PDB file of C-alpha atoms in Angstrom:
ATOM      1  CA  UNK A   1      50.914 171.709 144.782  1.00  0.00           C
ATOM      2  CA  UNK A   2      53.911 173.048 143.177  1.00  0.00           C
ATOM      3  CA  UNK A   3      54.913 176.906 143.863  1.00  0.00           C
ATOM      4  CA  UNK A   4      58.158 178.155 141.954  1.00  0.00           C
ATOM      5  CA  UNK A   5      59.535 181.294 143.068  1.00  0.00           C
ATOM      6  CA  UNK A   6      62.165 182.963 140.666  1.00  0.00           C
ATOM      7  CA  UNK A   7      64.592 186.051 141.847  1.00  0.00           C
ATOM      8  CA  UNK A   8      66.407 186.705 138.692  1.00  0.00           C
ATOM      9  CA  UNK A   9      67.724 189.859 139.501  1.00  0.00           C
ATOM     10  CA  UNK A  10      67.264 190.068 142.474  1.00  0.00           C
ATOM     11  CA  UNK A  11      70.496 192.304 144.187  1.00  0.00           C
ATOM     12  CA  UNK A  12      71.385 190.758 146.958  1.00  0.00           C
ATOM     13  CA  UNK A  13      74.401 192.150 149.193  1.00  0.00           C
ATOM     14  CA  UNK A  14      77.601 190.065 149.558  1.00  0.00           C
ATOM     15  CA  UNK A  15      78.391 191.731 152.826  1.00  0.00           C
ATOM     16  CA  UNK A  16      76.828 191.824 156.385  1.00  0.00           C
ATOM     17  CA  UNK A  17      78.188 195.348 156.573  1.00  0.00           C
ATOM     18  CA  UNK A  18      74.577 197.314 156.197  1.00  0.00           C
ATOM     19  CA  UNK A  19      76.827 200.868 155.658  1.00  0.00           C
ATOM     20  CA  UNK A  20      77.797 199.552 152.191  1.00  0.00           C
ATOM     21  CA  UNK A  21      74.190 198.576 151.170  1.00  0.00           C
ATOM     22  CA  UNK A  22      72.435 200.307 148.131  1.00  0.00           C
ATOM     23  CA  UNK A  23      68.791 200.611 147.877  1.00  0.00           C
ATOM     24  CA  UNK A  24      68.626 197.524 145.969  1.00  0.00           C
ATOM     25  CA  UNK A  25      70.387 195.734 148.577  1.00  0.00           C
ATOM     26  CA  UNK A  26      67.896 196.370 151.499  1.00  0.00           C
ATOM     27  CA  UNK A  27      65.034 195.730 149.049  1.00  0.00           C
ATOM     28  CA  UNK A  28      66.656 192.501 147.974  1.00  0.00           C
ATOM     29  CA  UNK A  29      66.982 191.708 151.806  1.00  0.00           C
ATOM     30  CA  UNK A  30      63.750 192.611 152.355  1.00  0.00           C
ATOM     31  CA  UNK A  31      62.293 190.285 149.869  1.00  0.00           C
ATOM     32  CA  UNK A  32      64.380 187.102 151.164  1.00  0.00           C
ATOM     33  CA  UNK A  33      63.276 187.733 154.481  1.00  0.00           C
ATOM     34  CA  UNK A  34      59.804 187.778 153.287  1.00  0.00           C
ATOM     35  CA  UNK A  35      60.390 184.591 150.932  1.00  0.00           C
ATOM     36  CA  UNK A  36      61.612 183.229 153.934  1.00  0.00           C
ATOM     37  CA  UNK A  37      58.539 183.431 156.144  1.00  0.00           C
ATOM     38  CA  UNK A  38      56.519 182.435 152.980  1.00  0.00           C
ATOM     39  CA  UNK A  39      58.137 179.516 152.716  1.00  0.00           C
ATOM     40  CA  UNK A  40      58.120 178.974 156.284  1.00  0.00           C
ATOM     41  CA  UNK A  41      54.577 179.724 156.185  1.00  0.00           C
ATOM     42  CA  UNK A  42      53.692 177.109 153.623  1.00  0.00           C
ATOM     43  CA  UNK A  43      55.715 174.753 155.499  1.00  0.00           C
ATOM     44  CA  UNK A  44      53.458 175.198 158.962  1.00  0.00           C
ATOM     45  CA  UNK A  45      50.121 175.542 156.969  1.00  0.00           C
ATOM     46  CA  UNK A  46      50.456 172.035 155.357  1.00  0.00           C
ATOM     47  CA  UNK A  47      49.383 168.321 156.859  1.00  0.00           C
ATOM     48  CA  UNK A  48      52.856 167.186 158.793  1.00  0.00           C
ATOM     49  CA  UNK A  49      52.288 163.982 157.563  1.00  0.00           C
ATOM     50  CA  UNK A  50      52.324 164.878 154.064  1.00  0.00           C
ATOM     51  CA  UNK A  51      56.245 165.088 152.767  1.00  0.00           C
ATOM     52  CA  UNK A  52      57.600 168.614 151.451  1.00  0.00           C
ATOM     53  CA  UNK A  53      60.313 169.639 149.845  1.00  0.00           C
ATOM     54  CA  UNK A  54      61.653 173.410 149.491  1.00  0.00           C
ATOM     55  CA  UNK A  55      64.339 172.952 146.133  1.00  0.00           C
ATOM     56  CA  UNK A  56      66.793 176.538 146.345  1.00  0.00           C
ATOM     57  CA  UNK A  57      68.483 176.369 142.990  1.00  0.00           C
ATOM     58  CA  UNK A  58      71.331 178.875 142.587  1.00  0.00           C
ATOM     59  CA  UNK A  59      71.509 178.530 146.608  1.00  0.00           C
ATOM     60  CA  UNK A  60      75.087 180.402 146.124  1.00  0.00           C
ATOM     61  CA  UNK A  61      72.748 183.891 145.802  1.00  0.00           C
ATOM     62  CA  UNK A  62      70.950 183.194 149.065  1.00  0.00           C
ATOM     63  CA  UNK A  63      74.103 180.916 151.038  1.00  0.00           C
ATOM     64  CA  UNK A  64      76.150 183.860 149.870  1.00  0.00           C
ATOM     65  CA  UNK A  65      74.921 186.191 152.242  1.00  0.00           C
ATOM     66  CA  UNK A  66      74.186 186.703 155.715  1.00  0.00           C
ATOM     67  CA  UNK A  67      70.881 186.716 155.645  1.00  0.00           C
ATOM     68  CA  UNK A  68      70.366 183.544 153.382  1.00  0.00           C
ATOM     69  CA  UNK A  69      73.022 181.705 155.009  1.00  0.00           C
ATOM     70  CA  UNK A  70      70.682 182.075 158.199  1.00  0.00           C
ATOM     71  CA  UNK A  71      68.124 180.864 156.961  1.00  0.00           C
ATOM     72  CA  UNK A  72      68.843 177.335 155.462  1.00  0.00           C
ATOM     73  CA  UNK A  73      69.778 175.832 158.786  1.00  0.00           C
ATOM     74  CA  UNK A  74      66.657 177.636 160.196  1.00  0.00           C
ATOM     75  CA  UNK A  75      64.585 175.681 157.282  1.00  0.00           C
ATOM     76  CA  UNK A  76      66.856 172.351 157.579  1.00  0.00           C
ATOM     77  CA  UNK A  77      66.216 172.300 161.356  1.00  0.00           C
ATOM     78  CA  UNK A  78      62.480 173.348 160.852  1.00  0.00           C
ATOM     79  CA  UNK A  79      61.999 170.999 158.028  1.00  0.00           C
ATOM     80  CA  UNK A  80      62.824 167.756 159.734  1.00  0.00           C
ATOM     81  CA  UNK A  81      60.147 168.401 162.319  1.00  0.00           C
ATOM     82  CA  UNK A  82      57.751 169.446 159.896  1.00  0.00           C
ATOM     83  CA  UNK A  83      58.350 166.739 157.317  1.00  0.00           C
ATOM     84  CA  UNK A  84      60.340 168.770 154.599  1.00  0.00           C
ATOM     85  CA  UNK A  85      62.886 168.417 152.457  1.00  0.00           C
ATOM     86  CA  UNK A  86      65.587 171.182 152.098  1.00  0.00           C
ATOM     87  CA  UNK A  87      67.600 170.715 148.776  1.00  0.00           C
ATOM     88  CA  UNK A  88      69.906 173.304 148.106  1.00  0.00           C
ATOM     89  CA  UNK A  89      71.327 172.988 144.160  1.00  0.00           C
ATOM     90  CA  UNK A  90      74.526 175.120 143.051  1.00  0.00           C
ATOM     91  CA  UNK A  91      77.578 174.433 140.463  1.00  0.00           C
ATOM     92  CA  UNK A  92      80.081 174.967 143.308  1.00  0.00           C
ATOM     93  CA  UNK A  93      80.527 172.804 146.609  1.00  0.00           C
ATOM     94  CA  UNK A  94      82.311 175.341 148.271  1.00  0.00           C
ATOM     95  CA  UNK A  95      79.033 177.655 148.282  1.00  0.00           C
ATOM     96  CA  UNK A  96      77.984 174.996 151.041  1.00  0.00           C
ATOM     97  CA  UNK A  97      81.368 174.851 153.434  1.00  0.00           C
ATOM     98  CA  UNK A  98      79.804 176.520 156.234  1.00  0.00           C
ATOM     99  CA  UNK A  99      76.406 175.342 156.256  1.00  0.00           C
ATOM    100  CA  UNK A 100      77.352 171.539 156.122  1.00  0.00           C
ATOM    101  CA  UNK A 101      76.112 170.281 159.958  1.00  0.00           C
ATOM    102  CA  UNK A 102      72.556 170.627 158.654  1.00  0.00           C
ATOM    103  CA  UNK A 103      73.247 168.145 155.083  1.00  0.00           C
ATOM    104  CA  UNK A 104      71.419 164.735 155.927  1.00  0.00           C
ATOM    105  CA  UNK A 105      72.833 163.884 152.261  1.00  0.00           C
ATOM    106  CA  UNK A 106      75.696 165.146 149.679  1.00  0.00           C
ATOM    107  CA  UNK A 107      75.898 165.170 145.865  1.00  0.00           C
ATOM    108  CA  UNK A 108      78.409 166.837 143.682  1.00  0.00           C
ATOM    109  CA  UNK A 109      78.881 166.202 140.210  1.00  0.00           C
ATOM    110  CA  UNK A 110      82.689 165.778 138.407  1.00  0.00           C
ATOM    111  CA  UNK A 111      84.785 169.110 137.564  1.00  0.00           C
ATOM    112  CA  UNK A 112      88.004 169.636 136.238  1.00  0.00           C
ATOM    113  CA  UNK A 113      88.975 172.896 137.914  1.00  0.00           C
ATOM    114  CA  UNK A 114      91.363 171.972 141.097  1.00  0.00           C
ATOM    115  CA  UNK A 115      89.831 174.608 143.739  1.00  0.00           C
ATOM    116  CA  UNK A 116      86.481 173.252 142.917  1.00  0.00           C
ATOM    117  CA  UNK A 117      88.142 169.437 143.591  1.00  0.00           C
ATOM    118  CA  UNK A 118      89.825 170.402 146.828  1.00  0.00           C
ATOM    119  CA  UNK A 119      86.084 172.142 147.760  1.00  0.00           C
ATOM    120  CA  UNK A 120      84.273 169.047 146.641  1.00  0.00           C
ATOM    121  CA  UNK A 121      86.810 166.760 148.891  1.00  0.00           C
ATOM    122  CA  UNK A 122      86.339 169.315 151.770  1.00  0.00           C
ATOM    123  CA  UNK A 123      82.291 169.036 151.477  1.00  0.00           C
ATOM    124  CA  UNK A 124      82.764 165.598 151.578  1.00  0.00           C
ATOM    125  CA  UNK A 125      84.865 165.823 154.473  1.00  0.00           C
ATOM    126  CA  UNK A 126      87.835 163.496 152.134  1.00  0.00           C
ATOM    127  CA  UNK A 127      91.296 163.257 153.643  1.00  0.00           C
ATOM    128  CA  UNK A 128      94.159 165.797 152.664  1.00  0.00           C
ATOM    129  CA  UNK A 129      97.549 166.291 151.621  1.00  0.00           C
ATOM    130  CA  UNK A 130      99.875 168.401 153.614  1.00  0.00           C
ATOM    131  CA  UNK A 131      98.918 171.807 151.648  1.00  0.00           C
ATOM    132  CA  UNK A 132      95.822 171.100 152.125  1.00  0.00           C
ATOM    133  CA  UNK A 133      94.686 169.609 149.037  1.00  0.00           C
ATOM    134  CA  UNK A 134      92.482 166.503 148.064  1.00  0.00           C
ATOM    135  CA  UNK A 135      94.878 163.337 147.908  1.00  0.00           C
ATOM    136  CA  UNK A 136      96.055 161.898 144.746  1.00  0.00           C
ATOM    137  CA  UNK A 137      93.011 159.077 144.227  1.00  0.00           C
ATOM    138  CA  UNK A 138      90.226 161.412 145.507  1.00  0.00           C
ATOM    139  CA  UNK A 139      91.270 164.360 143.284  1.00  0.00           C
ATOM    140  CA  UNK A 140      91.121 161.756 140.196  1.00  0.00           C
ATOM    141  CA  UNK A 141      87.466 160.105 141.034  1.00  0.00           C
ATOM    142  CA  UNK A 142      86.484 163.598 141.089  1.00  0.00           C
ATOM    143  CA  UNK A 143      87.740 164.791 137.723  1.00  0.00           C
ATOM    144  CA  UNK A 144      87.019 161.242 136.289  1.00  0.00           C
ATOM    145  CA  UNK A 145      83.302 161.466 136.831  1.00  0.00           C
ATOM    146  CA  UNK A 146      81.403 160.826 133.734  1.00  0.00           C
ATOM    147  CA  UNK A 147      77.956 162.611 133.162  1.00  0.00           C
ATOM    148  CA  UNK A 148      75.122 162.273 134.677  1.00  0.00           C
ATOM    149  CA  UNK A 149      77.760 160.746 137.304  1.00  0.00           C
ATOM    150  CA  UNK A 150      78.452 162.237 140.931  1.00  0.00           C
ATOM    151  CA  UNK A 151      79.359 161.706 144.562  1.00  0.00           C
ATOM    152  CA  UNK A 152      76.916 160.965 146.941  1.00  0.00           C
ATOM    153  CA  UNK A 153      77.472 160.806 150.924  1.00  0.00           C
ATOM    154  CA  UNK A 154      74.845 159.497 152.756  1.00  0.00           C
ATOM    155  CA  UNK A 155      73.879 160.038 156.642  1.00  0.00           C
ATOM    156  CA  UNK A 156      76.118 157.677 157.944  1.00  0.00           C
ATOM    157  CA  UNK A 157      79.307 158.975 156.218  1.00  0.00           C
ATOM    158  CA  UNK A 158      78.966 156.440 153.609  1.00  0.00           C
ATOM    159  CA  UNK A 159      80.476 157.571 150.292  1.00  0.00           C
ATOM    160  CA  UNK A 160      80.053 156.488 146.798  1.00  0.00           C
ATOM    161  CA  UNK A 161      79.740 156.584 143.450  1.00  0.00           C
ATOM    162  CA  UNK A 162      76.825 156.770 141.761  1.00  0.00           C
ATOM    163  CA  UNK A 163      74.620 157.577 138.058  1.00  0.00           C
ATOM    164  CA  UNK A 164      71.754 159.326 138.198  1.00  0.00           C
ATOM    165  CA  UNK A 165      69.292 157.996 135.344  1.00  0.00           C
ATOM    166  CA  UNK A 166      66.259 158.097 133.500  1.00  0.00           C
ATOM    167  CA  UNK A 167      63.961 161.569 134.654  1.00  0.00           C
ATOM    168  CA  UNK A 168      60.665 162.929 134.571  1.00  0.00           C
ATOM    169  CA  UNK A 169      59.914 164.762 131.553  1.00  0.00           C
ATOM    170  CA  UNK A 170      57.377 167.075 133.087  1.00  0.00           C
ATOM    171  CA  UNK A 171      59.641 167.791 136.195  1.00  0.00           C
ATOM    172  CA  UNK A 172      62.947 168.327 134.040  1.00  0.00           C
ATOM    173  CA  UNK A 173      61.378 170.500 131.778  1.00  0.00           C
ATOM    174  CA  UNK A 174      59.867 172.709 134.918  1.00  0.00           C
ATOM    175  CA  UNK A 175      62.875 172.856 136.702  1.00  0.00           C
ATOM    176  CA  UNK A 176      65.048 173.350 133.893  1.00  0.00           C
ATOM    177  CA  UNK A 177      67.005 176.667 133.996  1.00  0.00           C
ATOM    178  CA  UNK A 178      69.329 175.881 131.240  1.00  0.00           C
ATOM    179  CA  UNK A 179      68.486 178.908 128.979  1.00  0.00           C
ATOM    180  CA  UNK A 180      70.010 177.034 125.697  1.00  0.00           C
ATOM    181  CA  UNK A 181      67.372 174.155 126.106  1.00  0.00           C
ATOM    182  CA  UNK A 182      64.431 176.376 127.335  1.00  0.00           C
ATOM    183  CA  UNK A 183      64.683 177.835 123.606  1.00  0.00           C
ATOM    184  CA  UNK A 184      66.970 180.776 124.465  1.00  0.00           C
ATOM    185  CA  UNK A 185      68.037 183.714 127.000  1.00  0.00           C
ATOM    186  CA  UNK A 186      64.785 185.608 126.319  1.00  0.00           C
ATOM    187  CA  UNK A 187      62.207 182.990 126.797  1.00  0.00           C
TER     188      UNK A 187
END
């Protein structure tokens, strides 16, 4: 079975600090914690053996806050015992820094933009300069990545380079969220 969950919209606070939550925020909360025991939920209710996945695109809007950022380890650590897969998807590596102990596996994709290099080195746990920075030769294999090339650390620290090729055409079109190739903003 496949069960896709969109929360476009969805208002979620950027603060722990409940004083400075609208209406919109506890609702928002409310419906992440409920997501989460859904998901959990499906997770339990399902054959162990079978294998699972739970895919969090955009995971910035849930790792982002407190409550979302306590639940993906909860899920990871779950998950393992229950036979599922947690994949969290986002643009930016540095929407993962603090959740990283839980990450059996590690993909980021080439950017130009040097705080997203130094965050991609960081998630991938790559030595640094003095300031702080990615070194020289990492900071270049990062911006030199072609498309549809990325980074990919496995379990046992093992890093390399990698292309990612060929694709379902039924899954890409399900999962895709591009709104220019899904025939506009308002479809």
């Amino acid at each position: 079975g496949l069960t896709i969950i969109s929360l476009e919209s969805l208002d979620l606070p950027a603060t722990s600090d409940r004083e400075s939550y609208t209406t919109t925020n506890f609702l928002a909360v409310g419906i992440m914690y409920l997501l989460a025991h859904y998901t959990e939920s499906l997770m339990y209710s399902t054959n162990k053996n079978h294998p699972k996945a739970v895919i969090i695109d955009e995971a910035w809007s849930i790792t982002s806050t407190p409550q979302g950022a306590n639940m993906i380890p909860r899920l990871a650590r779950m998950g393992r015992s229950l036979n599922t897969a947690v994949i969290l998807v986002s643009q930016n590596a540095g929407d993962f820094l603090k959740i990283t102990n839980n990450m059996s596996y590690r993909l980021a994709f080439g950017t130009k933009d040097k705080e997203e290099i130094n965050n991609v080195s960081a998630f991938f746990d790559l030595e640094k300069d003095e300031e702080g920075n990615a070194i020289k030769g990492n900071a270049q294999t990062i911006s030199d990545l072609k498309n549809g090339e990325c980074l990919m650390k496995d379990p046992d620290g093992n890093i390399s380079r990698i292309a990612v090729d060929g694709w379902n055409v039924m899954m890409k079109d399900t999962f895709d969220t591009n709104p220019d190739s899904r025939g506009g903003a308002n479809n």
